[in-house]
mmCIF file of C-alpha atoms in Angstrom:
data_model
loop_
_atom_site.group_PDB
_atom_site.id
_atom_site.type_symbol
_atom_site.label_atom_id
_atom_site.label_comp_id
_atom_site.label_asym_id
_atom_site.label_seq_id
_atom_site.Cartn_x
_atom_site.Cartn_y
_atom_site.Cartn_z
ATOM 1 C CA UNK A 214 0.000 0.000 0.000
ATOM 2 C CA UNK A 215 2.819 2.368 0.893
ATOM 3 C CA UNK A 216 4.525 1.514 -2.375
ATOM 4 C CA UNK A 217 1.307 2.243 -4.325
ATOM 5 C CA UNK A 218 0.911 5.652 -2.656
ATOM 6 C CA UNK A 219 4.552 6.408 -3.351
ATOM 7 C CA UNK A 220 4.068 5.627 -7.052
ATOM 8 C CA UNK A 221 1.066 7.971 -7.219
ATOM 9 C CA UNK A 222 3.098 10.724 -5.571
ATOM 10 C CA UNK A 223 5.903 10.286 -8.065
ATOM 11 C CA UNK A 224 3.415 10.377 -10.952
ATOM 12 C CA UNK A 225 1.808 13.569 -9.616
ATOM 13 C CA UNK A 226 5.221 15.139 -9.167
ATOM 14 C CA UNK A 227 6.000 14.346 -12.784
ATOM 15 C CA UNK A 228 2.762 15.977 -13.882
ATOM 16 C CA UNK A 229 3.647 19.087 -11.891
ATOM 17 C CA UNK A 230 6.977 19.363 -13.668
ATOM 18 C CA UNK A 231 5.320 19.069 -17.091
ATOM 19 C CA UNK A 232 2.769 21.720 -16.132
ATOM 20 C CA UNK A 233 5.483 24.069 -14.867
ATOM 21 C CA UNK A 234 7.513 23.691 -18.038
ATOM 22 C CA UNK A 235 4.420 24.346 -20.156
ATOM 23 C CA UNK A 236 3.432 27.398 -18.121
ATOM 24 C CA UNK A 237 6.924 28.869 -18.388
ATOM 25 C CA UNK A 238 7.324 28.223 -22.127
ATOM 26 C CA UNK A 239 8.494 31.255 -24.079
ATOM 27 C CA UNK A 240 5.826 33.111 -26.076
ATOM 28 C CA UNK A 241 6.027 32.654 -29.831
ATOM 29 C CA UNK A 242 7.862 35.374 -31.739
ATOM 30 C CA UNK A 243 5.524 36.955 -34.286
ATOM 31 C CA UNK A 244 7.812 38.551 -36.869
ATOM 32 C CA UNK A 245 7.237 40.939 -39.720
ATOM 33 C CA UNK A 246 9.278 43.023 -42.131
ATOM 34 C CA UNK A 247 8.497 46.368 -43.718
ATOM 35 C CA UNK A 248 6.140 45.577 -46.606
ATOM 36 C CA UNK A 249 2.801 47.414 -46.349
ATOM 37 C CA UNK A 250 -0.033 46.511 -46.236
ATOM 38 C CA UNK A 251 1.098 43.145 -44.899
ATOM 39 C CA UNK A 252 3.255 44.719 -42.201
ATOM 40 C CA UNK A 253 4.914 48.023 -41.381
ATOM 41 C CA UNK A 254 7.853 48.434 -39.016
ATOM 42 C CA UNK A 255 8.333 51.629 -37.001
ATOM 43 C CA UNK A 256 10.773 52.734 -34.325
ATOM 44 C CA UNK A 257 11.320 50.210 -31.577
ATOM 45 C CA UNK A 258 10.683 47.360 -34.027
ATOM 46 C CA UNK A 259 6.943 47.938 -33.611
ATOM 47 C CA UNK A 260 4.691 46.117 -36.067
ATOM 48 C CA UNK A 261 1.461 47.460 -37.523
ATOM 49 C CA UNK A 262 -0.690 47.100 -40.627
ATOM 50 C CA UNK A 263 -3.672 45.013 -41.759
ATOM 51 C CA UNK A 264 -1.629 41.855 -42.316
ATOM 52 C CA UNK A 265 -0.030 42.010 -38.892
ATOM 53 C CA UNK A 266 -3.381 42.746 -37.221
ATOM 54 C CA UNK A 267 -4.935 39.760 -38.968
ATOM 55 C CA UNK A 268 -2.241 37.313 -37.845
ATOM 56 C CA UNK A 269 -2.149 38.750 -34.311
ATOM 57 C CA UNK A 270 -5.895 38.085 -34.117
ATOM 58 C CA UNK A 271 -5.229 34.433 -35.005
ATOM 59 C CA UNK A 272 -2.922 34.087 -32.002
ATOM 60 C CA UNK A 273 -5.533 35.666 -29.754
ATOM 61 C CA UNK A 274 -8.281 33.396 -31.100
ATOM 62 C CA UNK A 275 -6.024 30.373 -30.552
ATOM 63 C CA UNK A 276 -5.141 31.574 -27.029
ATOM 64 C CA UNK A 277 -1.424 31.466 -27.833
ATOM 65 C CA UNK A 278 0.945 33.977 -26.196
ATOM 66 C CA UNK A 279 3.202 35.915 -28.558
ATOM 67 C CA UNK A 280 5.600 38.832 -28.747
ATOM 68 C CA UNK A 281 5.671 40.917 -31.935
ATOM 69 C CA UNK A 282 8.862 42.190 -33.493
ATOM 70 C CA UNK A 283 9.703 43.957 -36.746
ATOM 71 C CA UNK A 284 12.953 42.877 -38.381
ATOM 72 C CA UNK A 285 14.802 43.349 -41.669
ATOM 73 C CA UNK A 286 13.882 40.519 -44.028
ATOM 74 C CA UNK A 287 17.449 39.166 -43.850
ATOM 75 C CA UNK A 288 17.015 38.539 -40.117
ATOM 76 C CA UNK A 289 13.606 36.887 -40.414
ATOM 77 C CA UNK A 290 15.003 33.703 -41.937
ATOM 78 C CA UNK A 291 17.598 33.033 -39.185
ATOM 79 C CA UNK A 292 14.876 33.684 -36.588
ATOM 80 C CA UNK A 293 12.602 31.099 -38.230
ATOM 81 C CA UNK A 294 15.486 28.643 -38.295
ATOM 82 C CA UNK A 295 16.122 29.198 -34.583
ATOM 83 C CA UNK A 296 12.582 28.053 -33.836
ATOM 84 C CA UNK A 297 9.487 29.243 -31.974
ATOM 85 C CA UNK A 298 8.748 31.924 -34.576
ATOM 86 C CA UNK A 299 5.992 32.854 -37.022
ATOM 87 C CA UNK A 300 6.234 35.480 -39.766
ATOM 88 C CA UNK A 301 3.204 37.500 -40.878
ATOM 89 C CA UNK A 302 3.764 36.483 -44.498
ATOM 90 C CA UNK A 303 6.282 34.809 -46.718
ATOM 91 C CA UNK A 304 6.229 33.873 -50.384
ATOM 92 C CA UNK A 305 5.604 30.147 -50.613
ATOM 93 C CA UNK A 306 7.669 28.495 -53.341
ATOM 94 C CA UNK A 307 9.204 25.056 -54.002
ATOM 95 C CA UNK A 308 12.592 26.031 -52.561
ATOM 96 C CA UNK A 309 10.967 26.854 -49.213
ATOM 97 C CA UNK A 310 8.348 24.118 -49.125
ATOM 98 C CA UNK A 311 10.138 21.803 -46.698
ATOM 99 C CA UNK A 312 11.868 24.509 -44.654
ATOM 100 C CA UNK A 313 8.862 25.988 -42.860
ATOM 101 C CA UNK A 314 5.454 25.169 -41.410
ATOM 102 C CA UNK A 315 2.784 26.707 -43.637
ATOM 103 C CA UNK A 316 -0.093 27.977 -41.511
ATOM 104 C CA UNK A 317 -2.502 29.702 -43.893
ATOM 105 C CA UNK A 318 -2.647 31.220 -47.378
ATOM 106 C CA UNK A 319 -3.153 34.806 -46.238
ATOM 107 C CA UNK A 320 -2.932 36.199 -49.819
ATOM 108 C CA UNK A 321 -2.815 33.357 -52.358
ATOM 109 C CA UNK A 322 -3.431 35.475 -55.450
ATOM 110 C CA UNK A 323 -0.813 38.232 -55.717
ATOM 111 C CA UNK A 324 1.930 38.369 -58.357
ATOM 112 C CA UNK A 325 5.364 39.883 -58.946
ATOM 113 C CA UNK A 326 5.543 42.765 -61.406
ATOM 114 C CA UNK A 327 7.930 45.461 -62.607
ATOM 115 C CA UNK A 328 7.191 49.013 -61.539
ATOM 116 C CA UNK A 329 8.471 51.786 -63.821
ATOM 117 C CA UNK A 330 8.283 55.552 -64.055
ATOM 118 C CA UNK A 331 5.536 57.264 -66.032
ATOM 119 C CA UNK A 332 6.728 57.736 -69.606
ATOM 120 C CA UNK A 333 9.056 54.725 -69.579
ATOM 121 C CA UNK A 334 8.158 51.600 -71.496
ATOM 122 C CA UNK A 335 6.376 49.036 -69.287
ATOM 123 C CA UNK A 336 8.335 45.853 -68.606
ATOM 124 C CA UNK A 337 6.362 42.978 -70.053
ATOM 125 C CA UNK A 338 8.897 40.145 -69.790
ATOM 126 C CA UNK A 339 12.128 39.117 -68.119
ATOM 127 C CA UNK A 340 13.890 39.174 -71.495
ATOM 128 C CA UNK A 341 12.971 42.821 -71.828
ATOM 129 C CA UNK A 342 14.125 43.474 -68.256
ATOM 130 C CA UNK A 343 17.595 42.132 -69.100
ATOM 131 C CA UNK A 344 18.176 45.267 -71.174
ATOM 132 C CA UNK A 345 17.796 47.541 -68.125
ATOM 133 C CA UNK A 346 20.834 48.956 -66.342
ATOM 134 C CA UNK A 347 19.444 48.365 -62.844
ATOM 135 C CA UNK A 348 16.386 46.784 -61.257
ATOM 136 C CA UNK A 349 15.821 47.188 -57.526
ATOM 137 C CA UNK A 350 14.450 44.281 -55.510
ATOM 138 C CA UNK A 351 14.243 43.145 -51.921
ATOM 139 C CA UNK A 352 17.509 41.341 -51.228
ATOM 140 C CA UNK A 353 17.805 38.054 -49.321
ATOM 141 C CA UNK A 354 14.207 37.360 -50.345
ATOM 142 C CA UNK A 355 12.031 36.004 -53.136
ATOM 143 C CA UNK A 356 11.969 39.062 -55.479
ATOM 144 C CA UNK A 357 15.738 39.138 -56.005
ATOM 145 C CA UNK A 358 15.854 35.358 -56.303
ATOM 146 C CA UNK A 359 13.144 35.330 -58.989
ATOM 147 C CA UNK A 360 15.117 37.884 -60.992
ATOM 148 C CA UNK A 361 18.291 35.791 -60.739
ATOM 149 C CA UNK A 362 16.405 32.636 -61.692
ATOM 150 C CA UNK A 363 15.225 34.406 -64.841
ATOM 151 C CA UNK A 364 18.686 35.481 -65.912
ATOM 152 C CA UNK A 365 18.895 39.054 -64.623
ATOM 153 C CA UNK A 366 22.258 40.151 -63.250
ATOM 154 C CA UNK A 367 21.903 43.928 -62.842
ATOM 155 C CA UNK A 368 19.995 43.697 -59.569
ATOM 156 C CA UNK A 369 20.161 46.467 -56.988
ATOM 157 C CA UNK A 370 19.351 44.512 -53.817
ATOM 158 C CA UNK A 371 17.948 46.553 -50.944
ATOM 159 C CA UNK A 372 16.963 46.048 -47.313
ATOM 160 C CA UNK A 373 13.333 47.154 -47.576
ATOM 161 C CA UNK A 374 10.631 48.000 -50.090
ATOM 162 C CA UNK A 375 10.483 51.678 -49.102
ATOM 163 C CA UNK A 376 14.029 52.107 -50.371
ATOM 164 C CA UNK A 377 13.127 50.410 -53.646
ATOM 165 C CA UNK A 378 10.321 52.888 -54.242
ATOM 166 C CA UNK A 379 12.539 55.863 -53.387
ATOM 167 C CA UNK A 380 15.220 54.706 -55.806
ATOM 168 C CA UNK A 381 12.697 54.333 -58.613
ATOM 169 C CA UNK A 382 11.111 57.746 -58.021
ATOM 170 C CA UNK A 383 14.565 59.368 -57.932
ATOM 171 C CA UNK A 384 15.601 57.681 -61.177
ATOM 172 C CA UNK A 385 18.423 55.741 -59.550
ATOM 173 C CA UNK A 386 17.068 52.465 -60.999
ATOM 174 C CA UNK A 387 15.135 51.682 -64.178
ATOM 175 C CA UNK A 388 12.524 49.489 -62.514
ATOM 176 C CA UNK A 389 11.454 48.007 -59.213
ATOM 177 C CA UNK A 390 10.388 44.355 -58.948
ATOM 178 C CA UNK A 391 7.931 43.410 -56.204
ATOM 179 C CA UNK A 392 4.477 42.117 -55.365
ATOM 180 C CA UNK A 393 1.707 44.126 -57.006
ATOM 181 C CA UNK A 394 -0.346 44.517 -53.813
ATOM 182 C CA UNK A 395 2.645 45.789 -51.830
ATOM 183 C CA UNK A 396 3.651 48.162 -54.629
ATOM 184 C CA UNK A 397 0.120 49.503 -55.033
ATOM 185 C CA UNK A 398 -0.199 50.399 -51.358
ATOM 186 C CA UNK A 399 3.224 52.005 -51.147
ATOM 187 C CA UNK A 400 2.702 54.043 -54.307
ATOM 188 C CA UNK A 401 -0.727 55.207 -53.155
ATOM 189 C CA UNK A 402 0.722 56.391 -49.824
ATOM 190 C CA UNK A 403 3.457 58.474 -51.504
ATOM 191 C CA UNK A 404 2.209 61.655 -53.181
ATOM 192 C CA UNK A 405 5.108 61.892 -55.628
ATOM 193 C CA UNK A 406 5.072 58.196 -56.495
ATOM 194 C CA UNK A 407 1.296 58.252 -57.042
ATOM 195 C CA UNK A 408 1.788 60.495 -60.073
ATOM 196 C CA UNK A 409 5.120 59.195 -61.317
ATOM 197 C CA UNK A 410 5.118 55.389 -60.973
ATOM 198 C CA UNK A 411 3.067 52.750 -62.785
ATOM 199 C CA UNK A 412 2.653 49.032 -62.098
ATOM 200 C CA UNK A 413 3.255 46.601 -64.928
ATOM 201 C CA UNK A 414 1.461 43.285 -65.524
ATOM 202 C CA UNK A 415 1.905 40.436 -63.047
ATOM 203 C CA UNK A 416 4.527 38.077 -64.462
ATOM 204 C CA UNK A 417 4.925 35.536 -61.654
ATOM 205 C CA UNK A 418 2.139 34.230 -59.376
ATOM 206 C CA UNK A 419 2.978 35.052 -55.772
ATOM 207 C CA UNK A 420 1.192 33.128 -52.995
ATOM 208 C CA UNK A 421 1.704 34.758 -49.589
ATOM 209 C CA UNK A 422 1.449 32.411 -46.613
ATOM 210 C CA UNK A 423 1.731 32.763 -42.864
ATOM 211 C CA UNK A 424 4.858 30.718 -42.152
ATOM 212 C CA UNK A 425 6.342 29.281 -38.977
ATOM 213 C CA UNK A 426 9.455 27.536 -37.793
ATOM 214 C CA UNK A 427 9.635 23.924 -38.908
ATOM 215 C CA UNK A 428 9.999 22.914 -35.251
ATOM 216 C CA UNK A 429 6.788 24.552 -34.034
ATOM 217 C CA UNK A 430 4.869 22.054 -31.870
ATOM 218 C CA UNK A 431 2.080 20.263 -33.706
ATOM 219 C CA UNK A 432 -0.571 21.626 -31.345
ATOM 220 C CA UNK A 433 0.545 25.209 -32.049
ATOM 221 C CA UNK A 434 0.402 24.598 -35.800
ATOM 222 C CA UNK A 435 -3.048 23.016 -35.507
ATOM 223 C CA UNK A 436 -4.436 25.824 -33.359
ATOM 224 C CA UNK A 437 -3.248 28.518 -35.754
ATOM 225 C CA UNK A 438 -4.478 26.606 -38.794
ATOM 226 C CA UNK A 439 -7.880 26.140 -37.174
ATOM 227 C CA UNK A 440 -8.038 29.820 -36.218
ATOM 228 C CA UNK A 441 -7.206 30.744 -39.804
ATOM 229 C CA UNK A 442 -9.866 28.402 -41.194
ATOM 230 C CA UNK A 443 -12.442 30.006 -38.881
ATOM 231 C CA UNK A 444 -11.772 33.451 -40.427
ATOM 232 C CA UNK A 445 -13.078 32.152 -43.762
ATOM 233 C CA UNK A 446 -16.518 31.575 -42.218
ATOM 234 C CA UNK A 447 -16.808 34.330 -39.615
ATOM 235 C CA UNK A 448 -16.121 37.232 -41.981
ATOM 236 C CA UNK A 449 -12.709 38.178 -40.560
ATOM 237 C CA UNK A 450 -10.793 37.136 -43.677
ATOM 238 C CA UNK A 451 -13.225 38.946 -45.978
ATOM 239 C CA UNK A 452 -12.785 42.119 -43.903
ATOM 240 C CA UNK A 453 -9.006 41.804 -44.141
ATOM 241 C CA UNK A 454 -9.110 41.397 -47.913
ATOM 242 C CA UNK A 455 -11.373 44.432 -48.191
ATOM 243 C CA UNK A 456 -8.628 46.443 -46.466
ATOM 244 C CA UNK A 457 -5.868 45.439 -48.836
ATOM 245 C CA UNK A 458 -7.579 44.850 -52.193
#
């Protein structure tokens, strides 16, 4: 009898340890980089924007603690590799398929395009783009990689999309290559760009997904996926798309 009680005590002690570890687990890092309307980064690495708000709501609906942090895109990938991280959006492509946990197709229907100045010939193909002296694109990310994969070598790689727009407006590059939704919002918010920059046709389909570290626990992945699925029926996703479309 004493032995039986002792075994129960040991079992309960083990349960207490598991509970304590779970309660003290670090909150998930919710990351974003400067690419409105999906996310904007201000001083103090503060995140804002419709995309960030949407993903933050998923964490709240799933009752998962998180800390938000804005980073340069080049630092997002190491953070995902370190674990316990989710990024507001990432282009999903074959090269990344097995590297991350894919949590929800937040914008499945965007596309990469070339932005040019008013009066310049629109860029309708990658072959045409090869004749340009310089094309700006987000470095260490999908836009620059797509250009390289299509044979472009004169790529001006930058740290954020705001710098790409500034370079195009100032005439320091011949074109800017990015997602059409991101470009449209940034151009609309800039008075000079709104009258001097045009968006070309979408040349490459660009599915944006909420992505997480490959090592995220299965229950975390399931909770976020379920929270995302719920937004398709409760109107939250439709409201988000109305903000960005």
